[in-house]
Coordinates of C-alpha atoms in Angstrom, one line a residue:
M1 CA 176.4 -72.2 -93.4
F2 CA 179.6 -70.5 -93.1
T3 CA 181.3 -68.1 -91.0
T4 CA 184.6 -66.7 -89.9
R5 CA 185.4 -69.1 -87.1
P6 CA 183.9 -71.6 -85.3
T7 CA 181.0 -71.8 -82.7
L8 CA 183.7 -72.8 -79.9
Q9 CA 182.4 -76.3 -78.0
G10 CA 184.3 -78.7 -75.0
T11 CA 183.0 -78.9 -71.4
F12 CA 184.9 -77.1 -68.8
G13 CA 184.6 -73.4 -69.3
M14 CA 183.9 -70.5 -72.6
V15 CA 185.1 -67.1 -72.9
S16 CA 183.8 -64.2 -74.9
S17 CA 185.5 -60.9 -74.9
T18 CA 185.9 -57.5 -77.0
H19 CA 190.0 -58.2 -76.5
W20 CA 191.6 -61.2 -76.6
L21 CA 193.4 -60.8 -73.8
A22 CA 190.6 -60.5 -71.2
S23 CA 189.1 -63.0 -73.0
Q24 CA 192.3 -65.4 -72.4
S25 CA 193.5 -63.6 -69.1
A26 CA 189.9 -64.7 -67.5
M27 CA 190.4 -68.6 -69.2
A28 CA 193.6 -68.4 -67.5
V29 CA 191.7 -67.4 -63.8
L30 CA 188.9 -70.0 -64.6
E31 CA 191.7 -72.7 -65.3
T32 CA 193.3 -72.2 -62.2
G33 CA 190.4 -73.5 -60.4
G34 CA 188.1 -70.5 -60.6
N35 CA 184.7 -69.9 -61.3
A36 CA 182.6 -68.0 -63.6
F37 CA 182.8 -64.8 -61.3
D38 CA 186.4 -65.1 -60.8
A39 CA 187.3 -65.5 -64.3
A40 CA 184.6 -62.5 -65.1
V41 CA 186.0 -59.8 -62.8
A42 CA 189.9 -60.6 -63.3
G43 CA 188.7 -60.3 -67.5
A44 CA 186.4 -57.6 -67.2
F45 CA 189.7 -55.0 -65.3
V46 CA 192.4 -56.6 -68.0
L47 CA 189.6 -54.6 -70.3
H48 CA 190.3 -51.6 -68.3
V49 CA 193.8 -51.5 -69.0
V50 CA 193.5 -52.8 -72.6
E51 CA 190.0 -51.4 -73.9
P52 CA 191.3 -47.4 -72.2
H53 CA 188.7 -45.7 -75.2
L54 CA 185.9 -48.0 -74.1
N55 CA 185.6 -48.9 -70.5
G56 CA 187.6 -47.8 -66.5
P57 CA 187.5 -48.4 -63.0
A58 CA 185.8 -45.7 -62.8
G59 CA 182.7 -45.9 -65.9
E60 CA 180.0 -48.1 -64.4
V61 CA 178.6 -51.5 -65.4
P62 CA 175.0 -53.9 -65.6
I63 CA 176.2 -57.2 -64.3
L64 CA 174.1 -60.4 -65.0
L65 CA 175.0 -63.3 -63.2
A66 CA 172.9 -66.8 -62.7
P67 CA 174.8 -68.6 -60.6
A68 CA 174.6 -73.0 -60.8
G69 CA 171.2 -73.7 -59.0
G70 CA 170.4 -69.7 -57.8
D71 CA 168.6 -67.4 -59.8
V72 CA 169.2 -64.9 -61.6
Q73 CA 170.4 -62.0 -60.6
V74 CA 171.4 -58.2 -61.7
L75 CA 174.2 -56.9 -60.6
C76 CA 174.2 -53.1 -60.9
G77 CA 176.8 -51.4 -60.8
Q78 CA 175.6 -47.7 -62.4
G79 CA 176.2 -45.1 -60.0
V80 CA 173.9 -41.9 -59.5
A81 CA 174.2 -38.2 -59.8
P82 CA 175.6 -36.4 -57.0
A83 CA 173.9 -34.8 -53.9
G84 CA 174.9 -31.6 -56.3
A85 CA 174.3 -32.4 -59.9
T86 CA 171.1 -30.6 -59.7
I87 CA 169.2 -29.6 -62.3
A88 CA 168.9 -26.2 -60.9
H89 CA 172.8 -26.5 -60.9
Y90 CA 173.3 -26.9 -64.3
R91 CA 170.3 -24.2 -66.0
G92 CA 172.7 -22.1 -63.2
L93 CA 176.1 -22.5 -65.4
G94 CA 173.9 -21.3 -68.4
L95 CA 173.4 -25.1 -69.6
D96 CA 170.6 -26.7 -71.9
L97 CA 172.1 -30.4 -72.3
V98 CA 174.6 -32.7 -69.3
P99 CA 178.0 -31.9 -71.1
A100 CA 179.3 -35.1 -73.2
T101 CA 182.9 -34.1 -71.6
G102 CA 184.9 -33.4 -68.3
P103 CA 183.6 -33.8 -64.3
L104 CA 180.1 -32.2 -64.9
A105 CA 179.5 -35.2 -66.3
A106 CA 180.6 -37.9 -63.8
A107 CA 178.5 -39.9 -62.0
V108 CA 179.2 -41.6 -59.0
P109 CA 181.5 -44.6 -60.3
G110 CA 180.3 -47.6 -60.2
A111 CA 181.8 -50.6 -62.4
F112 CA 184.9 -51.1 -59.5
D113 CA 182.3 -52.1 -56.4
A114 CA 180.3 -53.4 -58.4
W115 CA 183.4 -55.9 -59.7
L116 CA 183.5 -55.8 -55.7
L117 CA 180.5 -57.3 -55.1
L118 CA 180.6 -59.8 -58.3
L119 CA 183.7 -61.5 -57.0
R120 CA 183.1 -61.3 -52.5
D121 CA 180.0 -62.7 -52.4
H122 CA 180.4 -64.9 -55.5
G123 CA 184.2 -65.5 -56.4
T124 CA 186.7 -68.0 -54.6
K125 CA 189.7 -65.9 -55.6
S126 CA 191.6 -64.0 -54.2
L127 CA 191.8 -59.6 -54.7
A128 CA 195.4 -60.4 -55.5
D129 CA 194.7 -63.2 -57.6
V130 CA 192.2 -61.9 -59.5
L131 CA 194.6 -58.5 -60.3
T132 CA 197.1 -59.6 -61.3
Y133 CA 196.8 -60.1 -65.3
A134 CA 195.6 -56.5 -65.7
V135 CA 198.5 -55.5 -63.1
H136 CA 201.3 -56.4 -65.6
Y137 CA 199.8 -55.5 -68.9
A138 CA 199.4 -51.9 -66.8
E139 CA 203.0 -52.5 -65.9
H140 CA 204.7 -54.2 -68.4
G141 CA 202.9 -53.2 -71.8
H142 CA 200.3 -54.8 -74.3
A143 CA 200.9 -53.9 -78.0
P144 CA 197.6 -51.0 -78.9
V145 CA 195.2 -52.5 -80.3
E146 CA 194.6 -49.8 -83.6
H147 CA 191.1 -47.5 -82.2
V148 CA 193.3 -46.3 -79.0
G149 CA 195.6 -44.7 -81.3
E150 CA 192.5 -43.4 -82.8
T151 CA 190.8 -42.3 -80.4
V152 CA 193.8 -40.3 -79.2
E153 CA 194.7 -39.1 -82.2
R154 CA 191.7 -37.5 -82.4
V155 CA 191.4 -34.9 -79.2
R156 CA 195.6 -34.8 -79.0
T157 CA 194.6 -30.5 -79.3
L158 CA 192.8 -31.1 -76.6
F159 CA 195.3 -33.3 -74.3
E160 CA 198.0 -31.3 -75.4
T161 CA 196.7 -28.1 -74.3
E162 CA 193.4 -28.7 -71.7
W163 CA 194.1 -32.2 -70.3
T164 CA 197.7 -32.4 -69.9
S165 CA 197.6 -35.3 -67.5
S166 CA 196.1 -37.5 -70.5
A167 CA 198.4 -37.0 -72.6
A168 CA 201.5 -37.6 -70.6
L169 CA 199.9 -41.5 -70.5
Y170 CA 198.5 -41.5 -74.1
L171 CA 201.1 -38.5 -75.9
P172 CA 204.7 -39.2 -74.5
D173 CA 206.4 -37.4 -76.7
G174 CA 203.9 -36.4 -78.8
K175 CA 203.7 -39.7 -80.5
A176 CA 199.9 -41.7 -79.8
P177 CA 199.5 -45.5 -78.8
E178 CA 200.7 -47.9 -82.2
P179 CA 200.3 -51.0 -82.5
G180 CA 203.4 -53.2 -82.9
T181 CA 204.6 -50.7 -78.9
L182 CA 203.5 -51.7 -75.6
L183 CA 201.3 -48.6 -73.8
R184 CA 202.3 -49.0 -70.4
N185 CA 200.4 -46.9 -67.1
P186 CA 203.0 -48.0 -64.4
A187 CA 199.7 -45.0 -62.2
L188 CA 197.1 -47.7 -63.8
A189 CA 199.5 -50.3 -61.7
A190 CA 200.5 -48.9 -59.1
T191 CA 197.1 -47.8 -58.2
W192 CA 196.7 -51.2 -57.6
R193 CA 199.8 -52.6 -56.0
R194 CA 198.4 -50.0 -53.4
L195 CA 195.7 -50.9 -52.6
L196 CA 196.3 -54.7 -53.1
A197 CA 198.9 -53.1 -50.1
E198 CA 197.3 -51.5 -47.3
V199 CA 194.2 -54.1 -48.2
S200 CA 197.2 -57.2 -46.8
G201 CA 195.7 -57.4 -43.3
A202 CA 192.5 -56.7 -43.1
G203 CA 192.0 -60.9 -42.2
D204 CA 190.1 -63.9 -45.0
R205 CA 189.4 -63.6 -48.7
E206 CA 186.5 -61.6 -47.5
A207 CA 187.7 -59.4 -45.5
R208 CA 190.7 -58.3 -48.0
I209 CA 187.8 -57.0 -50.8
E210 CA 185.5 -55.7 -48.4
A211 CA 188.3 -53.7 -47.4
A212 CA 189.3 -52.6 -51.4
R213 CA 186.3 -51.3 -51.0
Q214 CA 186.6 -48.8 -49.1
V215 CA 190.7 -47.4 -49.5
W216 CA 188.2 -46.8 -53.2
R217 CA 185.0 -44.9 -51.3
T218 CA 187.2 -43.5 -48.3
G219 CA 191.0 -43.9 -49.0
F220 CA 193.3 -42.5 -51.3
I221 CA 191.8 -44.2 -54.1
A222 CA 188.6 -41.2 -53.3
E223 CA 191.0 -39.0 -52.5
A224 CA 191.9 -38.7 -56.1
L225 CA 189.3 -39.3 -57.5
V226 CA 187.0 -35.7 -55.7
G227 CA 190.4 -34.2 -56.6
Q228 CA 189.9 -34.4 -60.1
A229 CA 186.3 -33.5 -60.3
R230 CA 187.1 -29.8 -58.0
R231 CA 189.7 -29.4 -60.9
P232 CA 188.2 -26.8 -63.2
T233 CA 188.1 -28.4 -66.8
L234 CA 187.4 -28.0 -70.2
D235 CA 183.8 -29.5 -71.7
T236 CA 181.9 -30.0 -74.6
S237 CA 180.3 -26.4 -73.5
G238 CA 183.3 -25.0 -74.8
E239 CA 183.6 -23.8 -71.3
R240 CA 185.4 -24.7 -68.1
H241 CA 184.1 -26.5 -65.5
T242 CA 184.2 -28.3 -62.0
G243 CA 181.8 -31.8 -61.2
T244 CA 180.2 -32.4 -58.0
L245 CA 181.2 -36.3 -56.7
T246 CA 181.8 -34.8 -53.1
A247 CA 183.9 -37.3 -50.5
A248 CA 180.1 -37.4 -49.8
D249 CA 178.7 -38.9 -52.4
L250 CA 181.9 -41.5 -52.8
A251 CA 181.1 -43.2 -49.2
S252 CA 177.8 -43.4 -49.2
W253 CA 177.0 -45.6 -52.5
S254 CA 177.5 -48.9 -52.9
A255 CA 176.3 -51.3 -55.8
G256 CA 174.3 -53.7 -54.8
Y257 CA 171.8 -56.5 -56.3
E258 CA 168.0 -57.0 -57.7
A259 CA 165.8 -58.9 -60.3
P260 CA 166.2 -58.5 -63.7
A261 CA 163.2 -57.8 -66.0
T262 CA 161.9 -60.6 -68.2
Y263 CA 159.6 -62.2 -70.4
D264 CA 158.3 -64.8 -71.6
W265 CA 158.5 -65.4 -75.6
N266 CA 158.0 -69.1 -77.1
G267 CA 159.7 -71.1 -74.3
W268 CA 162.4 -68.6 -73.8
T269 CA 162.6 -66.3 -70.7
L270 CA 164.8 -63.3 -71.1
C271 CA 166.9 -61.3 -68.4
K272 CA 167.5 -57.9 -68.8
A273 CA 168.3 -55.2 -65.9
G274 CA 165.3 -53.4 -65.1
P275 CA 164.5 -49.7 -66.4
W276 CA 167.1 -48.1 -65.2
S277 CA 168.7 -49.7 -68.7
Q278 CA 167.1 -49.7 -71.6
G279 CA 167.6 -53.4 -71.7
P280 CA 163.5 -54.4 -70.9
A281 CA 163.5 -52.5 -74.5
L282 CA 164.7 -55.8 -76.4
L283 CA 161.8 -57.0 -73.9
Q284 CA 159.1 -54.9 -75.7
Q285 CA 160.9 -55.8 -78.9
L286 CA 159.8 -59.4 -78.9
A287 CA 156.4 -58.5 -77.1
L288 CA 155.8 -56.3 -80.4
L289 CA 156.1 -59.7 -82.7
P290 CA 153.4 -61.3 -83.7
A291 CA 152.3 -64.5 -83.9
E292 CA 153.8 -65.9 -87.2
L293 CA 157.3 -64.3 -88.2
P294 CA 157.5 -63.4 -91.6
R295 CA 161.0 -65.2 -93.6
H296 CA 164.0 -64.6 -91.3
G297 CA 166.3 -62.3 -93.6
G298 CA 163.7 -61.4 -95.9
A299 CA 162.6 -57.6 -95.9
D300 CA 158.3 -58.1 -94.2
Y301 CA 161.2 -59.9 -91.3
V302 CA 163.9 -56.2 -91.6
H303 CA 160.9 -54.3 -91.7
L304 CA 158.9 -55.3 -89.6
L305 CA 161.7 -55.8 -86.6
I306 CA 162.0 -51.9 -87.0
E307 CA 159.0 -50.6 -87.0
G308 CA 159.2 -53.0 -83.7
C309 CA 162.3 -51.4 -82.5
K310 CA 160.5 -47.8 -83.5
L311 CA 157.5 -48.4 -80.7
A312 CA 159.5 -49.8 -78.1
M313 CA 162.3 -47.1 -78.1
A314 CA 159.8 -44.7 -78.4
D315 CA 158.5 -46.2 -75.1
R316 CA 161.9 -46.0 -73.5
E317 CA 162.3 -42.1 -74.5
A318 CA 158.2 -41.9 -72.7
W319 CA 158.7 -44.4 -69.4
Y320 CA 162.2 -45.4 -68.3
G321 CA 163.7 -44.2 -66.3
D322 CA 165.2 -44.3 -61.9
A323 CA 163.3 -41.0 -61.7
A324 CA 160.3 -41.9 -61.4
E325 CA 158.3 -45.1 -60.8
V326 CA 157.5 -47.4 -64.4
P327 CA 154.6 -48.7 -65.7
L328 CA 157.0 -51.7 -66.9
E329 CA 154.7 -54.9 -66.2
E330 CA 151.3 -52.6 -68.2
L331 CA 154.2 -52.4 -71.0
L332 CA 154.9 -55.9 -71.8
S333 CA 151.6 -56.8 -71.6
D334 CA 149.9 -58.6 -73.8
A335 CA 147.0 -56.3 -73.5
Y336 CA 149.3 -53.1 -74.3
N337 CA 151.7 -54.6 -76.8
A338 CA 148.7 -55.8 -79.1
G339 CA 147.2 -52.6 -79.2
R340 CA 150.8 -51.4 -80.3
R341 CA 150.6 -53.6 -83.1
S342 CA 148.9 -52.5 -84.3
L343 CA 150.6 -49.9 -85.9
V344 CA 153.8 -50.9 -87.2
G345 CA 151.9 -50.8 -91.1
E346 CA 153.4 -50.9 -95.1
R347 CA 155.3 -48.0 -95.4
A348 CA 158.6 -47.3 -92.5
S349 CA 157.1 -44.4 -90.0
H350 CA 158.5 -41.2 -89.3
E351 CA 157.5 -39.7 -86.0
L352 CA 158.0 -41.0 -82.4
R353 CA 154.7 -42.8 -81.3
P354 CA 155.3 -43.4 -77.6
G355 CA 151.8 -44.8 -75.5
S356 CA 150.0 -44.6 -72.5
P357 CA 150.3 -47.5 -70.3
G358 CA 146.8 -47.0 -67.9
G359 CA 146.2 -44.1 -69.6
R360 CA 149.0 -42.3 -68.8
P361 CA 150.3 -39.8 -70.7
P362 CA 153.6 -39.9 -72.1
R363 CA 156.5 -37.3 -70.8
L364 CA 158.5 -36.5 -74.1
S365 CA 161.4 -34.1 -73.0
A366 CA 162.1 -30.9 -75.8
A367 CA 164.0 -32.7 -77.9
A368 CA 162.0 -35.4 -78.5
R369 CA 158.5 -34.1 -79.3
R370 CA 161.2 -32.4 -82.1
A371 CA 161.8 -35.4 -83.6
D372 CA 157.5 -35.1 -84.4
P373 CA 158.3 -34.7 -87.8
G374 CA 154.8 -32.1 -87.9
G375 CA 156.8 -30.5 -85.4
P376 CA 159.1 -27.0 -85.4
G377 CA 162.3 -29.1 -87.3
L378 CA 164.7 -31.1 -86.2
P379 CA 168.0 -31.9 -83.8
P380 CA 171.2 -33.0 -85.3
P381 CA 171.7 -36.7 -86.0
G382 CA 172.8 -37.8 -82.3
A383 CA 177.3 -37.9 -81.5
G384 CA 177.9 -40.8 -78.4
E385 CA 178.4 -43.9 -78.3
P386 CA 179.2 -45.0 -82.2
T387 CA 177.6 -47.6 -84.2
T388 CA 179.4 -49.3 -85.8
A389 CA 183.6 -50.9 -84.9
S390 CA 184.7 -48.4 -87.1
P391 CA 183.9 -44.9 -87.0
P392 CA 183.9 -42.4 -89.4
R393 CA 186.2 -39.5 -89.2
T394 CA 184.5 -36.2 -88.6
P395 CA 185.1 -32.7 -90.1
G396 CA 185.5 -30.5 -86.7
G397 CA 189.2 -30.5 -86.1
P398 CA 192.0 -33.0 -84.7
G399 CA 189.3 -35.6 -83.5
V400 CA 186.4 -33.6 -82.8
A401 CA 183.7 -34.3 -83.9
A402 CA 181.9 -30.9 -86.1
D403 CA 179.3 -31.1 -83.0
G404 CA 182.6 -30.5 -80.4
T405 CA 182.2 -34.0 -78.6
T406 CA 184.6 -36.9 -78.4
R407 CA 183.2 -39.6 -78.6
G408 CA 183.3 -43.4 -76.8
D409 CA 182.5 -47.1 -77.2
T410 CA 181.6 -50.0 -74.6
C411 CA 183.2 -53.5 -73.2
H412 CA 181.4 -56.8 -73.3
I413 CA 182.5 -59.8 -71.4
D414 CA 180.5 -63.8 -71.1
V415 CA 181.4 -66.7 -69.0
V416 CA 179.9 -69.3 -68.3
D417 CA 181.9 -72.8 -66.5
R418 CA 181.9 -76.7 -66.1
W419 CA 179.7 -76.0 -62.9
G420 CA 177.5 -74.1 -65.0
N421 CA 177.8 -70.4 -63.2
M422 CA 177.0 -67.1 -66.2
V423 CA 177.3 -64.1 -66.0
A424 CA 177.2 -61.5 -68.5
A425 CA 178.6 -57.3 -67.8
T426 CA 178.8 -55.0 -70.2
P427 CA 181.2 -51.7 -69.1
S428 CA 181.3 -48.0 -70.4
G429 CA 182.1 -45.3 -69.2
G430 CA 185.7 -43.7 -67.3
W431 CA 187.0 -43.3 -71.0
L432 CA 190.0 -41.9 -72.5
Q433 CA 188.4 -39.0 -74.2
S434 CA 185.3 -38.3 -71.2
N435 CA 187.2 -36.8 -68.6
P436 CA 191.8 -36.0 -67.4
V437 CA 193.2 -39.1 -66.4
V438 CA 193.5 -38.4 -62.6
P439 CA 197.7 -38.4 -62.9
E440 CA 197.8 -40.4 -58.9
L441 CA 195.4 -43.0 -60.2
G442 CA 196.2 -42.9 -64.1
F443 CA 192.2 -43.5 -65.3
P444 CA 189.4 -40.2 -65.9
L445 CA 186.4 -40.2 -64.0
G446 CA 182.8 -41.1 -66.2
T447 CA 180.7 -39.2 -68.1
R448 CA 177.0 -40.9 -67.7
L449 CA 175.8 -38.0 -66.9
Q450 CA 175.1 -37.1 -70.6
M451 CA 172.2 -38.9 -70.8
T452 CA 169.6 -37.0 -68.3
W453 CA 167.2 -33.9 -69.5
L454 CA 167.6 -30.9 -67.6
E455 CA 164.0 -30.6 -67.6
E456 CA 161.5 -31.2 -64.8
G457 CA 159.1 -34.3 -64.4
L458 CA 160.7 -36.8 -66.9
P459 CA 161.3 -40.4 -66.2
A460 CA 165.2 -39.5 -66.9
S461 CA 165.6 -36.0 -66.3
L462 CA 168.6 -35.7 -63.5
T463 CA 167.6 -35.7 -60.3
P464 CA 170.1 -36.0 -57.3
G465 CA 170.6 -40.4 -55.8
R466 CA 168.8 -41.3 -59.1
R467 CA 171.0 -43.1 -61.4
P468 CA 171.1 -41.5 -65.7
R469 CA 168.7 -43.7 -67.9
T470 CA 172.2 -46.1 -69.3
T471 CA 172.1 -48.2 -72.9
L472 CA 174.7 -50.6 -71.4
S473 CA 172.3 -53.7 -71.9
P474 CA 174.1 -56.9 -71.4
S475 CA 171.8 -60.3 -71.6
L476 CA 170.6 -64.0 -70.1
A477 CA 168.1 -66.0 -71.5
L478 CA 166.4 -69.2 -69.9
R479 CA 165.2 -72.4 -71.8
D480 CA 162.6 -74.6 -70.1
G481 CA 164.3 -72.9 -67.0
E482 CA 167.8 -73.4 -67.3
P483 CA 170.2 -70.7 -67.8
V484 CA 171.4 -71.0 -72.1
L485 CA 172.7 -68.0 -73.0
A486 CA 173.9 -65.0 -72.0
F487 CA 175.2 -62.7 -74.7
G488 CA 175.5 -58.4 -74.9
T489 CA 177.0 -56.3 -77.3
P490 CA 178.5 -52.4 -76.6
G491 CA 176.7 -49.7 -79.8
G492 CA 174.6 -47.3 -77.4
D493 CA 171.0 -46.9 -78.3
Q494 CA 171.6 -50.1 -80.4
Q495 CA 172.5 -52.6 -77.9
D496 CA 169.3 -53.6 -77.7
Q497 CA 168.8 -53.8 -81.4
W498 CA 171.8 -56.3 -82.9
Q499 CA 171.0 -57.9 -79.3
L500 CA 167.7 -58.4 -80.2
H501 CA 168.7 -60.3 -84.1
F502 CA 170.9 -62.5 -82.5
F503 CA 168.8 -64.4 -80.7
L504 CA 166.3 -64.4 -83.1
A505 CA 168.6 -65.5 -85.1
V506 CA 170.2 -68.0 -82.0
A507 CA 166.0 -68.6 -81.5
L508 CA 164.7 -69.4 -85.5
R509 CA 167.7 -71.6 -86.5
P510 CA 169.0 -75.2 -86.4
P511 CA 171.2 -76.9 -83.9
V512 CA 175.0 -76.9 -85.4
R513 CA 176.6 -80.0 -84.1
G514 CA 173.7 -80.1 -81.1
G515 CA 174.5 -76.8 -79.8
L516 CA 173.2 -73.0 -80.9
D517 CA 175.1 -71.1 -83.7
L518 CA 175.9 -68.7 -82.1
Q519 CA 178.9 -67.8 -84.7
G520 CA 175.9 -67.9 -87.4
A521 CA 173.7 -65.7 -85.9
I522 CA 176.4 -63.6 -84.6
D523 CA 178.0 -63.1 -88.6
A524 CA 174.5 -62.5 -89.9
P525 CA 174.4 -59.3 -91.9
N526 CA 173.1 -56.8 -89.1
W527 CA 171.3 -53.1 -89.2
H528 CA 169.5 -50.4 -86.7
N529 CA 167.9 -47.4 -86.7
D530 CA 167.5 -43.9 -85.2
A531 CA 164.7 -43.2 -85.4
F532 CA 164.4 -41.6 -81.1
P533 CA 166.8 -39.4 -78.9
S534 CA 170.1 -40.2 -78.9
S535 CA 171.6 -41.1 -76.1
F536 CA 174.7 -39.4 -75.5
H537 CA 175.8 -35.5 -76.6
P538 CA 173.6 -33.7 -78.3
R539 CA 170.6 -36.4 -78.1
G540 CA 170.0 -36.1 -81.5
T541 CA 167.2 -37.9 -84.1
R542 CA 166.8 -39.1 -87.4
P543 CA 163.5 -40.4 -88.4
G544 CA 163.2 -42.9 -90.6
S545 CA 166.7 -43.6 -90.9
V546 CA 168.1 -47.8 -90.9
T547 CA 171.5 -48.1 -91.5
V548 CA 172.4 -51.2 -92.7
E549 CA 175.4 -53.9 -94.0
S550 CA 175.9 -53.8 -98.1
R551 CA 176.2 -58.3 -97.3
M552 CA 172.6 -57.7 -97.0
D553 CA 170.5 -58.7 -99.6
G554 CA 169.7 -55.7 -102.3
A555 CA 166.1 -56.8 -102.9
V556 CA 165.9 -56.0 -99.1
I557 CA 167.9 -53.1 -100.2
E558 CA 166.0 -51.5 -102.2
E559 CA 162.4 -52.5 -101.5
L560 CA 163.0 -50.9 -97.4
R561 CA 163.8 -47.7 -99.8
Q562 CA 160.5 -48.7 -101.4
R563 CA 158.8 -48.3 -97.8
G564 CA 159.9 -45.0 -96.4
H565 CA 163.0 -46.2 -94.4
H566 CA 166.2 -43.1 -95.6
V567 CA 169.1 -46.5 -95.6
T568 CA 172.5 -45.8 -95.9
V569 CA 174.8 -48.9 -97.1
G570 CA 177.3 -49.3 -94.6
E571 CA 180.6 -51.6 -95.0
P572 CA 180.4 -55.1 -94.9
W573 CA 181.4 -56.2 -91.7
S574 CA 179.6 -52.5 -90.3
E575 CA 177.4 -53.8 -87.2
G576 CA 177.6 -54.8 -84.3
R577 CA 180.6 -56.1 -81.7
L578 CA 178.0 -58.9 -79.5
C579 CA 180.0 -61.5 -77.6
A580 CA 178.0 -65.2 -76.3
V581 CA 178.6 -68.4 -74.3
A582 CA 175.9 -71.0 -73.8
R583 CA 175.3 -73.9 -72.3
T584 CA 173.3 -77.0 -72.4
P585 CA 171.6 -78.3 -70.5
G586 CA 171.8 -82.7 -69.7
T587 CA 174.4 -82.3 -71.3
G588 CA 176.7 -80.9 -70.3
L589 CA 178.3 -78.6 -73.5
L590 CA 178.9 -75.9 -73.5
S591 CA 179.4 -73.6 -76.2
A592 CA 180.8 -69.5 -77.4
A593 CA 181.7 -66.7 -80.6
A594 CA 182.6 -63.7 -81.1
N595 CA 182.9 -61.0 -83.5
P596 CA 184.8 -60.6 -86.0
R597 CA 184.1 -56.7 -86.5
G598 CA 186.9 -54.7 -85.1
M599 CA 189.3 -57.5 -85.7
Q600 CA 189.3 -57.7 -81.3
G601 CA 186.9 -59.4 -80.1
Y602 CA 187.5 -63.6 -78.8
A603 CA 186.0 -66.3 -77.7
V604 CA 188.5 -69.3 -76.0
G605 CA 187.2 -72.1 -74.0
R606 CA 187.9 -75.7 -74.2

């Protein structure tokens, strides 16, 4: 089978990420004796520099890790809602939704602490060792990808008139970053240099890492973050608001470990973050599959996966969230999904149909209830993280969507080393278009609270001390109990659609050169649907929608339309930005592949 790139194979180490500089920096750490966890941390901090429109240090990250010979763990780098982030406070400001931008949307930053916890507990390198690559690119510059400049142009007016600290960094001399030039972030480089200087006398490797975590929580970084949250900032509501983040919120929160949610399928065990993420939706899609699948890639196959996704995402809407107990065991049970599977017919469903595990009635937001075609009308399509590698321009003014929102996206990184350590992580948030750059630090706050509801009694209601339900969803798969595959993708609500399609392509296709056909599965024509409330402001729904790449078989597209799907044919390489690494137990063979869409993801290894 022809693929855009080979599936890399070797025995020393493999890295795949959404930017070649992050992949190569992580590989450099492996080359100097570091393990997969050291490499992932180094690559992640480079992603903050080279993909600032996709993630930042004050964003968030879920990390799945499989230490050699140990159990799979989830390291949660998703911060909670501040103590002052109550529904009453936001309603008192006249808001029905949490704004998509600005300090009101900021949760407690989680990414930095999670990466340092990973380094402390599972790495071998010093903080200075892993930060050196990010400091270099921030200080001396890197050639920005096209999407950085495109993103800045979309918010140019906002930067020039309101978010002037962002303009100073991303519009020097009035010009947005361009390919072939060098983009520098001297404030970020200075932040990391000051951090390293302040902790240099703290003791051994672990003590210096722990001291750096304290500087983030209570030192000069915390002071600057809280100061930024207190500055009145224009957000997507059209008003200037201050945030709720306080010094006490920062000082009291820590990243932490937890067991993964898992599901066994045909000899595989899929591991995901818990239902504070959307990760279990991939598991439920597997649980909804019949024992015999239709021909891979045919109309029956695509229809089956679309309809199963709708059911799993309807359950996500009704049951997932950190603000309530989630009946996950029942949601993934055979009996429950047998009943749900019977709802899949020959025609496309245009209804949001959550189930009732244990006989409990589903709890849906007002926006989700309006998504019912029998209801009073449909909200507009969602406008959160883009669903393609090249989001279309929208007619809402210079760089602003018609609904007044700005768009962000996400990164991903996977690493496997020669000892068998494996890690998958999906960093996001803290985008340059989410909040003004903190001038003292060189990066902005995040906006993940926009994924909560300003309605009481929902699993994803805004609740102080609780995590917003995130779309970030890395994956790790075991075969006969051995970790063999780490993968993930950016893409908001589409992440666990594209990942399911990728995983099934890997699991159902014959091996290539004795290993998994990672690149073939990534390159295969992909699709997604938006037939459920978007996780991003303004939380819209498109019942019956399906977007496919134009490379999909025309006969399949036509049959989907005949079955009642509202099919949009997108660009030929527009759906998904998957990364993956793999390990073959018993042989030491390692593999990697990366997505060609967007022309920046890359896998490296030997």
